[in-house]
Short mmCIF file of C-alpha atoms and ligand atoms in Angstrom, two decimals:
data_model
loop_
_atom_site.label_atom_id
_atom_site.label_comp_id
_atom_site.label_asym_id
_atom_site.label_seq_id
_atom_site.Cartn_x
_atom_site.Cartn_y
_atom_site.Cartn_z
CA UNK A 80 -12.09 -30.16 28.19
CA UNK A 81 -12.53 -29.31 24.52
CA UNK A 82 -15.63 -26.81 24.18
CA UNK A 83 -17.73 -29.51 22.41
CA UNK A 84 -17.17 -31.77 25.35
CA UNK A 85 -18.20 -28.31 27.45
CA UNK A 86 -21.69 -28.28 25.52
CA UNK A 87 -22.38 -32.11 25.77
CA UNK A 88 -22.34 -31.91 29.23
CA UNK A 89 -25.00 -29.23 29.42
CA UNK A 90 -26.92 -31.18 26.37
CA UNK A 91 -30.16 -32.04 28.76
CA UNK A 92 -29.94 -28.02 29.76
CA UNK A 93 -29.52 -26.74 26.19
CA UNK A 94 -32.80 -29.17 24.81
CA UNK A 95 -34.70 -28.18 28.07
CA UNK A 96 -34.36 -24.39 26.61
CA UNK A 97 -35.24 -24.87 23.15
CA UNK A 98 -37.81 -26.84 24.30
CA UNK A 99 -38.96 -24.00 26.78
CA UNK A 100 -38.90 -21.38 23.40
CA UNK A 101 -40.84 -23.68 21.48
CA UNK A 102 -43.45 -23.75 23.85
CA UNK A 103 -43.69 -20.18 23.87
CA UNK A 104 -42.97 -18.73 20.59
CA UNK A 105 -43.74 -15.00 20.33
CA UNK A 106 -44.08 -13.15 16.88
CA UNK A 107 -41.99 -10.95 15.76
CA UNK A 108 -42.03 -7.73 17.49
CA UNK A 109 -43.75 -8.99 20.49
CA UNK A 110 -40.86 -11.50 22.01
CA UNK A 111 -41.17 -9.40 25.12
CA UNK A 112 -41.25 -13.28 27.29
CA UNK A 113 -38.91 -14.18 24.73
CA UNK A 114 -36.60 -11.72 25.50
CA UNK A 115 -36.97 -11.45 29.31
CA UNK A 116 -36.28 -15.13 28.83
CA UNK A 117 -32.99 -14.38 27.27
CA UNK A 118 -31.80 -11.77 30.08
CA UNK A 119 -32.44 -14.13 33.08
CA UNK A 120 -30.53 -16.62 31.25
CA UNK A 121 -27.87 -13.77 30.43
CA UNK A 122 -28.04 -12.88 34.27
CA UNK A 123 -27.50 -16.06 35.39
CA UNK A 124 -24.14 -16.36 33.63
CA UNK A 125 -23.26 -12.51 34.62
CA UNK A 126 -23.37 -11.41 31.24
CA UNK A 127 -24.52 -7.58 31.08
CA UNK A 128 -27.24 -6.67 28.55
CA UNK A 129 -29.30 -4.04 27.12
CA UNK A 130 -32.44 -3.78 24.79
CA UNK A 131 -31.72 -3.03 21.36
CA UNK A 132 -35.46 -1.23 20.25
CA UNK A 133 -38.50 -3.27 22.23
CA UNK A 134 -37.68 -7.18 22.19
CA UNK A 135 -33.99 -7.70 20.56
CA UNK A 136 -31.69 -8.45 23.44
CA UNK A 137 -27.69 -7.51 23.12
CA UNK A 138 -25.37 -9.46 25.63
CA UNK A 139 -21.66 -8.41 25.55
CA UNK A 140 -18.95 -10.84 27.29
CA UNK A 141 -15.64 -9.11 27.79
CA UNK A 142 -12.41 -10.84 27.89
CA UNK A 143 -9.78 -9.86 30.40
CA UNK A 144 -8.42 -6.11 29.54
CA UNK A 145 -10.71 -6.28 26.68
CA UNK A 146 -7.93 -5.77 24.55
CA UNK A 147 -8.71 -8.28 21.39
CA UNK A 148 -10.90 -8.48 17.97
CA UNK A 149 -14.76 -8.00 18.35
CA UNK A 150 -16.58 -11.40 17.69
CA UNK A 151 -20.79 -10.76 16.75
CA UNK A 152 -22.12 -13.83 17.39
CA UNK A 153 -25.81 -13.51 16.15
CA UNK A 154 -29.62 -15.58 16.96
CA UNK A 155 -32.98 -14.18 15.90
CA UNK A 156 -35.45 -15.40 18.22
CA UNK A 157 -39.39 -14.64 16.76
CA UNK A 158 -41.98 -17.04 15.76
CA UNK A 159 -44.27 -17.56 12.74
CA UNK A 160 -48.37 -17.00 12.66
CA UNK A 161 -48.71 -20.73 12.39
CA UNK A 162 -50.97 -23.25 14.56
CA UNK A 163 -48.55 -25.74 15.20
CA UNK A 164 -50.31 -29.35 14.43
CA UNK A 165 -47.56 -31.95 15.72
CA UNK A 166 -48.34 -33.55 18.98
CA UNK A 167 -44.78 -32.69 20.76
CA UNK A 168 -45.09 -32.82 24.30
CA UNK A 169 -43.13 -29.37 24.23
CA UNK A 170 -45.76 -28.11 21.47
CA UNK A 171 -46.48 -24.54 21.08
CA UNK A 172 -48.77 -23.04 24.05
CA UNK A 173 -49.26 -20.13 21.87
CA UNK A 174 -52.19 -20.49 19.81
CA UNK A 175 -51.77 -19.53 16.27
CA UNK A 176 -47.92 -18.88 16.97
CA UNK A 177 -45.22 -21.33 16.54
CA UNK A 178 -41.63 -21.66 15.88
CA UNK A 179 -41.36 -23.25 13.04
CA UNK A 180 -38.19 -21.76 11.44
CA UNK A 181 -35.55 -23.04 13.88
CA UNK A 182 -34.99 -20.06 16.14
CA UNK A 183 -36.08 -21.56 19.18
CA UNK A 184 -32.99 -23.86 18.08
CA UNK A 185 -30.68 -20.45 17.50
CA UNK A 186 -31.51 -19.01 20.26
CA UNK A 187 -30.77 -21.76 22.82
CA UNK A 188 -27.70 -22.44 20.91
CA UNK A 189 -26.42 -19.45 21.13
CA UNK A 190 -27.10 -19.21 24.67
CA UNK A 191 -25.26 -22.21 24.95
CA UNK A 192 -22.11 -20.92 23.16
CA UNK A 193 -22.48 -17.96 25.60
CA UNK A 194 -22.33 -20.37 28.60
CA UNK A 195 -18.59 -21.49 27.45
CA UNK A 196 -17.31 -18.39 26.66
CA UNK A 197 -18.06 -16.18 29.58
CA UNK A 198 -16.66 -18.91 31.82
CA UNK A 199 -13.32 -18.93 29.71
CA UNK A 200 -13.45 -15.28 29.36
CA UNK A 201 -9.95 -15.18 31.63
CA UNK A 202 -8.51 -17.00 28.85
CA UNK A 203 -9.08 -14.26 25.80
CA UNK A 204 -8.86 -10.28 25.25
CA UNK A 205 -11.22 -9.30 22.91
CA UNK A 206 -15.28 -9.00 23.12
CA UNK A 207 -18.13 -10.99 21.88
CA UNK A 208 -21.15 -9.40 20.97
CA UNK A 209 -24.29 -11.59 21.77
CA UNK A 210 -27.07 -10.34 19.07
CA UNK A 211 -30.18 -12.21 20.42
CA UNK A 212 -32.22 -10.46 17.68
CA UNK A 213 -36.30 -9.57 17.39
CA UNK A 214 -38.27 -9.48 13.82
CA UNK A 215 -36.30 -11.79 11.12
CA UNK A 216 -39.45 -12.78 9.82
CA UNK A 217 -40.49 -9.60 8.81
CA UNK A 218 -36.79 -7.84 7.83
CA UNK A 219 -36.82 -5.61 10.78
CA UNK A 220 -34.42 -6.14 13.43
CA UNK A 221 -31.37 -6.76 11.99
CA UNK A 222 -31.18 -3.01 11.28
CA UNK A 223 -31.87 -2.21 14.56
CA UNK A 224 -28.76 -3.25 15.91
CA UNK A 225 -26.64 -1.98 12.66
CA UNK A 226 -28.20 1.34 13.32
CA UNK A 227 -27.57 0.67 16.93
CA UNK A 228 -23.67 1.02 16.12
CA UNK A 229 -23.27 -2.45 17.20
CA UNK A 230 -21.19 -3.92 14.45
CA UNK A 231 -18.70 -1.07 14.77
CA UNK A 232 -15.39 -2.50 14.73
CA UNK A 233 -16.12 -5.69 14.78
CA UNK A 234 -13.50 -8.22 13.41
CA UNK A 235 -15.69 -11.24 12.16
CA UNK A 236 -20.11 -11.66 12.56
CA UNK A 237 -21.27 -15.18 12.73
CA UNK A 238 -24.92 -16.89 12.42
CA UNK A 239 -26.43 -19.91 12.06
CA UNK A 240 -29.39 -21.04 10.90
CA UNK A 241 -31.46 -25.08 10.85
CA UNK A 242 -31.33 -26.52 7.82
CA UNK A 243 -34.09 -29.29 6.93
CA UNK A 244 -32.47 -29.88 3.83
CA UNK A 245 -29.19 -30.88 5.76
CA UNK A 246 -28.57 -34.25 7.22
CA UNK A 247 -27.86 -34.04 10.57
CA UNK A 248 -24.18 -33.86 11.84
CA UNK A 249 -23.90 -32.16 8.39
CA UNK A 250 -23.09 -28.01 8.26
CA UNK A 251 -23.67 -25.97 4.81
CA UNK A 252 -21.20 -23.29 4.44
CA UNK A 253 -21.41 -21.77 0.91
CA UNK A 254 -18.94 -18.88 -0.44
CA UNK A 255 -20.67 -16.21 -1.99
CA UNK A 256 -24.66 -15.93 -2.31
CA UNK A 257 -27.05 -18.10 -0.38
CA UNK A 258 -29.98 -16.07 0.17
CA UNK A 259 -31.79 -13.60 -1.92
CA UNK A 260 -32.88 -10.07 -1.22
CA UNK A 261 -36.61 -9.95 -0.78
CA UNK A 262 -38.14 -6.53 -1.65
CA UNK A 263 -41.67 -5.81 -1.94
CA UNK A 264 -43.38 -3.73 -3.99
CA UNK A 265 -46.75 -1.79 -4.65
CA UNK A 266 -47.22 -0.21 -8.04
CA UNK A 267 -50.23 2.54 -8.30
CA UNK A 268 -51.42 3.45 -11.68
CA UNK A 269 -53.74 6.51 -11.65
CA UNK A 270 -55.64 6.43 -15.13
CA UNK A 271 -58.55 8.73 -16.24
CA UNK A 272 -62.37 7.09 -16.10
CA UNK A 273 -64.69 7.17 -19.10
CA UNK A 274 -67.29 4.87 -20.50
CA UNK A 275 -66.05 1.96 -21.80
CA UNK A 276 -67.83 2.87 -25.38
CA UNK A 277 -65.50 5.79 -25.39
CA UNK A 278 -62.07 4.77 -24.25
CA UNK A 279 -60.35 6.83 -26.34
CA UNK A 280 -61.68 9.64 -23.57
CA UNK A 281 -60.15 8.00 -20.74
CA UNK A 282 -56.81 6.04 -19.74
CA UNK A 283 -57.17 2.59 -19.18
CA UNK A 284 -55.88 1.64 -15.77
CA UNK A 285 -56.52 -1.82 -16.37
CA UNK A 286 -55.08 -2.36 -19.15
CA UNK A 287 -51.56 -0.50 -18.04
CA UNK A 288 -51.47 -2.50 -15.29
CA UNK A 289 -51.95 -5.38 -17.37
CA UNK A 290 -49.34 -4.37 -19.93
CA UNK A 291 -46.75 -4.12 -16.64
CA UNK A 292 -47.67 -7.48 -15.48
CA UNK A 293 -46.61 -9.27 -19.01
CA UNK A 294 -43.69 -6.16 -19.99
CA UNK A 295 -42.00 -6.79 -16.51
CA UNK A 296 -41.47 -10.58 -17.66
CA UNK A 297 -39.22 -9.64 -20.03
CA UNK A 298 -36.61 -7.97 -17.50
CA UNK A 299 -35.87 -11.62 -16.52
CA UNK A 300 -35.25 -12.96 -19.81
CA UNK A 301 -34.54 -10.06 -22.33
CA UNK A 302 -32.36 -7.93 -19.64
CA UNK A 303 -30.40 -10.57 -16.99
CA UNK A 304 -28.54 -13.59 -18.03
CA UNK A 305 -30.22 -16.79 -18.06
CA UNK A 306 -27.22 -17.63 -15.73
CA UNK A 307 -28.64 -15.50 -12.82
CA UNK A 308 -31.48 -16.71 -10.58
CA UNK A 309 -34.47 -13.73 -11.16
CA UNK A 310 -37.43 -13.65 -9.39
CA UNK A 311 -39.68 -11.25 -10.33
CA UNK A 312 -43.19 -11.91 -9.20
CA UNK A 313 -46.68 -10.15 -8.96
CA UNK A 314 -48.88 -11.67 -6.56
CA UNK A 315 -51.93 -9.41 -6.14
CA UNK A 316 -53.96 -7.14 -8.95
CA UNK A 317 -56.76 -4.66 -8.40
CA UNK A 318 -58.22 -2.32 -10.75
CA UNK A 319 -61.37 -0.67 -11.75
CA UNK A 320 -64.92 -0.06 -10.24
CA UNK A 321 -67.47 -1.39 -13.17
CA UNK A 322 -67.59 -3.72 -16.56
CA UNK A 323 -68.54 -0.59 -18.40
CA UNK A 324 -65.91 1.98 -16.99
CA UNK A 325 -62.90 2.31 -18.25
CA UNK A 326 -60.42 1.52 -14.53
CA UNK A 327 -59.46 4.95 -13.32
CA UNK A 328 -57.02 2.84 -10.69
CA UNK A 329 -55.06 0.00 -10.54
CA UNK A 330 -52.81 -1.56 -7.46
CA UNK A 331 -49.77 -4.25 -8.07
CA UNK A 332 -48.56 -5.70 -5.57
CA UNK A 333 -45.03 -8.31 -6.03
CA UNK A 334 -41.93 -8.74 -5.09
CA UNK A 335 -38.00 -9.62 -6.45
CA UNK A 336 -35.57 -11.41 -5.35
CA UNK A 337 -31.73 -11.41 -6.00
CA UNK A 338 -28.61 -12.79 -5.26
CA UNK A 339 -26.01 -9.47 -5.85
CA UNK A 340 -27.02 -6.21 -4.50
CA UNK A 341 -26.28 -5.05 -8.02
CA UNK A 342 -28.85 -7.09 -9.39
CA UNK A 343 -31.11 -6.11 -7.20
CA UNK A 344 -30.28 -2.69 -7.77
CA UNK A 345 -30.56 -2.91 -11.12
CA UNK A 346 -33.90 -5.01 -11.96
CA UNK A 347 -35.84 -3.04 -9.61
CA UNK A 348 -34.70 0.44 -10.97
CA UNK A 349 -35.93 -1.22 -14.44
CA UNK A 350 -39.26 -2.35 -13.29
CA UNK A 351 -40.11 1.14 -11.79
CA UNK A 352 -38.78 2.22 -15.26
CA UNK A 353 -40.87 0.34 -16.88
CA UNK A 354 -44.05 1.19 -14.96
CA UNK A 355 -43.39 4.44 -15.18
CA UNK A 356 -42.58 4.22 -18.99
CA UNK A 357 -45.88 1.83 -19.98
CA UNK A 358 -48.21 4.22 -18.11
CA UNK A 359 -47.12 7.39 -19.48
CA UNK A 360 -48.04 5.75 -22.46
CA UNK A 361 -51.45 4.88 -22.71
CA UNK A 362 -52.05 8.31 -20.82
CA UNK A 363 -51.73 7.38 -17.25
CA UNK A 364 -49.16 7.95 -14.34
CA UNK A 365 -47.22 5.13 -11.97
CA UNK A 366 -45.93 5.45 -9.00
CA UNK A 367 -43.59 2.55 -7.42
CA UNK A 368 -42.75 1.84 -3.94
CA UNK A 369 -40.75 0.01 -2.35
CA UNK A 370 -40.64 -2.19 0.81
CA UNK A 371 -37.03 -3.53 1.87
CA UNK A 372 -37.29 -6.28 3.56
CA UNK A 373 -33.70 -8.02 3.03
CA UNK A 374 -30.29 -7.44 1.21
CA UNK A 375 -28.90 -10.83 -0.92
CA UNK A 376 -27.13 -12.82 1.72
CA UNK A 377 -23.56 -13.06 0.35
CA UNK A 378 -20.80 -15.05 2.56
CA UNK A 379 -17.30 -14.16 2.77
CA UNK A 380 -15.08 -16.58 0.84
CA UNK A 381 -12.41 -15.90 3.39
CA UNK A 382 -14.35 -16.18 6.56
CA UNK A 383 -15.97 -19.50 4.72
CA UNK A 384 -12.73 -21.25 4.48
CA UNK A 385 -11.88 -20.18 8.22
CA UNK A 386 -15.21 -21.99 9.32
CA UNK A 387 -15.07 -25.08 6.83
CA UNK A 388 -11.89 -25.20 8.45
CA UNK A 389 -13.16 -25.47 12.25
CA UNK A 390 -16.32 -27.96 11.16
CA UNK A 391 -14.16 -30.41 9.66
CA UNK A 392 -11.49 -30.57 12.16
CA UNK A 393 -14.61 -30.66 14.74
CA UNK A 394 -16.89 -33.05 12.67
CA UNK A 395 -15.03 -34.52 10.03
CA UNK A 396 -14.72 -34.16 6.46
CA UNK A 397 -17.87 -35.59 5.59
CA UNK A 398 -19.82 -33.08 7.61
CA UNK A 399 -18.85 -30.03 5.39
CA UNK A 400 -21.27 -29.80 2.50
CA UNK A 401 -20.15 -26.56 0.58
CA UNK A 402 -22.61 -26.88 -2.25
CA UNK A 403 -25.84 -26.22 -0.35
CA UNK A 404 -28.48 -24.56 -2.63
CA UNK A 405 -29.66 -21.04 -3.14
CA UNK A 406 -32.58 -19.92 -1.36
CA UNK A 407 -35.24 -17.55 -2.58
CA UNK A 408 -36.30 -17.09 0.81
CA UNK A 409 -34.13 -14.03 2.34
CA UNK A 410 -32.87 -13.49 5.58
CA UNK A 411 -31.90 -10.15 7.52
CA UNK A 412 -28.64 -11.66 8.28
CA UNK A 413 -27.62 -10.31 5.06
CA UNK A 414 -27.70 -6.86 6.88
CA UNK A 415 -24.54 -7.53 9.13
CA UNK A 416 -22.03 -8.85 6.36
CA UNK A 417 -22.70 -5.94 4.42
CA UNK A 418 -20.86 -4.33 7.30
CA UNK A 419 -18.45 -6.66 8.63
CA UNK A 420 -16.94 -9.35 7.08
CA UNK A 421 -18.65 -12.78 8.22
CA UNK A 422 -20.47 -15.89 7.02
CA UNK A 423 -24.03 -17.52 7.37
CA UNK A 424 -23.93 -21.04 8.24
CA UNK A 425 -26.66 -23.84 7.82
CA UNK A 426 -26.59 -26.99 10.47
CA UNK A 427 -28.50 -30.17 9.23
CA UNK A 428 -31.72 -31.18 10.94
CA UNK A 429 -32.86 -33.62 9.02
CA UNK A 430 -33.16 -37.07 10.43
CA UNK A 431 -35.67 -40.12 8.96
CA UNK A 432 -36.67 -40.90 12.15
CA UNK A 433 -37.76 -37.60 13.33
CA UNK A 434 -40.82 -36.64 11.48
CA UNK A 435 -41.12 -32.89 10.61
CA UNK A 436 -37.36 -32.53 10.52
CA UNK A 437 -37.16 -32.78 6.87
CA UNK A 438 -38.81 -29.80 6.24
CA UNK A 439 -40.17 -27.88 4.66
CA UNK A 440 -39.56 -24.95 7.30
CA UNK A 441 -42.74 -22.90 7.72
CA UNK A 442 -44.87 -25.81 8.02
CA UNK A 443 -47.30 -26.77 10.98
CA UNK A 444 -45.40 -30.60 11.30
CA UNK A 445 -41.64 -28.52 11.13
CA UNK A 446 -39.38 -29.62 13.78
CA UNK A 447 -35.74 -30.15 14.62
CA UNK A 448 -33.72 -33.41 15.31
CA UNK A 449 -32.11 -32.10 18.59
CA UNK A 450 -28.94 -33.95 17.95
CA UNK A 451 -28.05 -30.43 16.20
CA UNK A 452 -28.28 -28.38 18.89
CA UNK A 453 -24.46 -29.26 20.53
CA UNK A 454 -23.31 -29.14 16.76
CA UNK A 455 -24.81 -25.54 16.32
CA UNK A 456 -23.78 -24.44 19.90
CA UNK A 457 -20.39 -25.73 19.15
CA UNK A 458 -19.86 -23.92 16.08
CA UNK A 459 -20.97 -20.69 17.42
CA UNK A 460 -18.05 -20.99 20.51
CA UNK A 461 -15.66 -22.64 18.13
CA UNK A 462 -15.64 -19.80 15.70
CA UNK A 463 -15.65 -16.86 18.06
CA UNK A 464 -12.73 -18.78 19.82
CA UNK A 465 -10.69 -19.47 17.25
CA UNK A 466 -11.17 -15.64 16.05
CA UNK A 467 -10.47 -14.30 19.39
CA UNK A 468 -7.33 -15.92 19.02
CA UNK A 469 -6.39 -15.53 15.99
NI1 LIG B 640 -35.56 -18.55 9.86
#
């Protein structure tokens, strides 16, 4: 039996547990159910496990001697602060909560892919490294197993992740960038108060912060190549007390986003340059910090090919789409290739006759067209096979 036809034959147990973790979507940092979910499932297949910080759940299946290349196989499994509104009959029981990013569908998938290997895991030498991880949503967990030590020596690390802009039976896999770093970040400017009749007594928070908003503009297009996708955006402003006092404070709040870590690196030391720079100025003071919530998410060319590879041999050459588009929206994943090298995926979920499954993720209506879920699970088992073997 090829592992596809493995995973078909389990297809009404794989939907009946993404159906089960779409019913009861935790968010992130509280999938304590979630995760106790995980390890009876885990259990059941005699795969030992430990908790990586509160909710993130690490599985490790060993193959015979455990001599052979380290496989991370990864899943993050939190939900969103969103009442779901579709009438499923599997529909969220969480009020307020739902998953509606896919990882009810990562999650199951990869428990699938776990099912197959640890029953063939006479037949290969290395280890796979099950990363069932907490907190995507908010850019925490993926460090917590990199500072866990749990990429150590590993060979290749492999995610996927639903894509609504994907047909389904269709899987992105893009060389290079797909996902931009998000960072966050809150600018203080301390000015001086004064009446606003004598200004040239005080320095003008307000104004500073309002030179920043329209000088930091000009990082996109004076200092980074109209080539390059640049986000830099500010979101939130406050500033003063009174019409007739010149603002002694002023809070921005905003966030980039880039596709090279040396872009990012870059355009945010410029804008805390420039904050700093503009305040001085007109007499104030600026202080910048900064809240990391994702590197860019940059795929291996190599490992890319070696994937493309295994979905059109599985799928066929029309499932391969290679030309999927960046997204602004980041994801931790990013963390693990930037210590191993490895490659995101995207599996299609889009279908006309399942409404919701077009997207756009983050939605109340999102859903999945489950006829992804074997293609996901089979991708996951397919590449850590055909790297265990290499
Ligand atoms: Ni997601």
């Amino acid at each position: 039996m090829t592992i596809y036809q493995e995973i078909v034959g389990e297809q009404a147990w794989l939907a009946s547990l993404r159906r089960f973790f779409h019913a009861h979507p935790e968010l992130s940092r509280q999938e304590y159910q979630t995760a106790e979910k995980i390890e009876r499932e885990l259990d059941e297949i005699g795969v030992p496990h430990r908790r990586v910080d509160d909710t993130g759940v690490y599985g490790e299946i060993i193959g015979y001697g455990g001599e052979g290349p380290t496989i991370v196989l990864r899943a993050d499994i939190d939900a969103l602060p969103i009442q779901e509104e579709a009438e499923l009959p599997f529909r969220s029981q969480n009020p307020g909560v739902m998953h509606a990013c896919g990882h009810d569908m990562h999650a199951s998938t990869l428990m699938a892919a776990a099912r197959v290997l640890a029953r063939r895991r006479g037949q290969f030498g290395g280890t796979v490294r099950l990363f069932f991880q907490q907190a995507e949503e908010i850019g925490y967990g993926a460090n917590r197993f990199v500072e866990a030590g749990l990429l150590d020596g590993a060979f290749r690390v492999f995610g996927i992740h639903s894509a609504p802009d994907l047909a389904v039976g269709t899987v992105g896999v893009k060389a290079g960038p797909n996902n931009a770093s998000v960072d966050h970040f809150t600018i203080r400017i301390k000015g001086k108060a004064a009446h606003v009749s004598t200004p040239q007594l005080g320095a003008d928070a307000a104004y500073i912060a309002a030179q920043i908003v329209v000088a930091a503009q000009g990082i996109v297009t004076r200092c980074t190549s109209p080539t390059d996708a640049v986000i830099l955006g500010v979101g939130k402003i406050s500033a003063g007390t009174a019409y007739n006092i010149v603002a002694e404070e002023a809070v921005l709040e905003g966030t980039t986003r880039l596709f090279t870590p040396e872009l990012r690196t870059s355009v945010n030391a410029r804008l805390e340059r420039l904050a700093k720079s503009v305040a001085e100025l007109y007499g104030g003071e600026a202080t910048v910090e900064w809240v990391d919530y994702a590197s860019p998410l940059v795929n291996s060319p190599d490992v890319c090919a070696e994937i493309g590879g295994r979905v059109t041999a599985l799928f066929g050459t029309n499932a391969l789409i290679t030309d999927r588009a960046l997204s602004c929206g980041g994801d931790d994943f990013a963390e693990f290739l930037l210590q191993v090298p490895g490659a995101y995926a995207y599996v299609g979920t889009a279908a006309p006759e399942t409404a919701g499954s077009s997207g756009p993720a983050h939605n109340s209506r999102f859903t999945i067209d489950e006829r992804a879920l074997p293609i996901a699970a089979t991708l996951y088992a397919e590449c850590a096979w055909m790297w265990l073997n290499h």
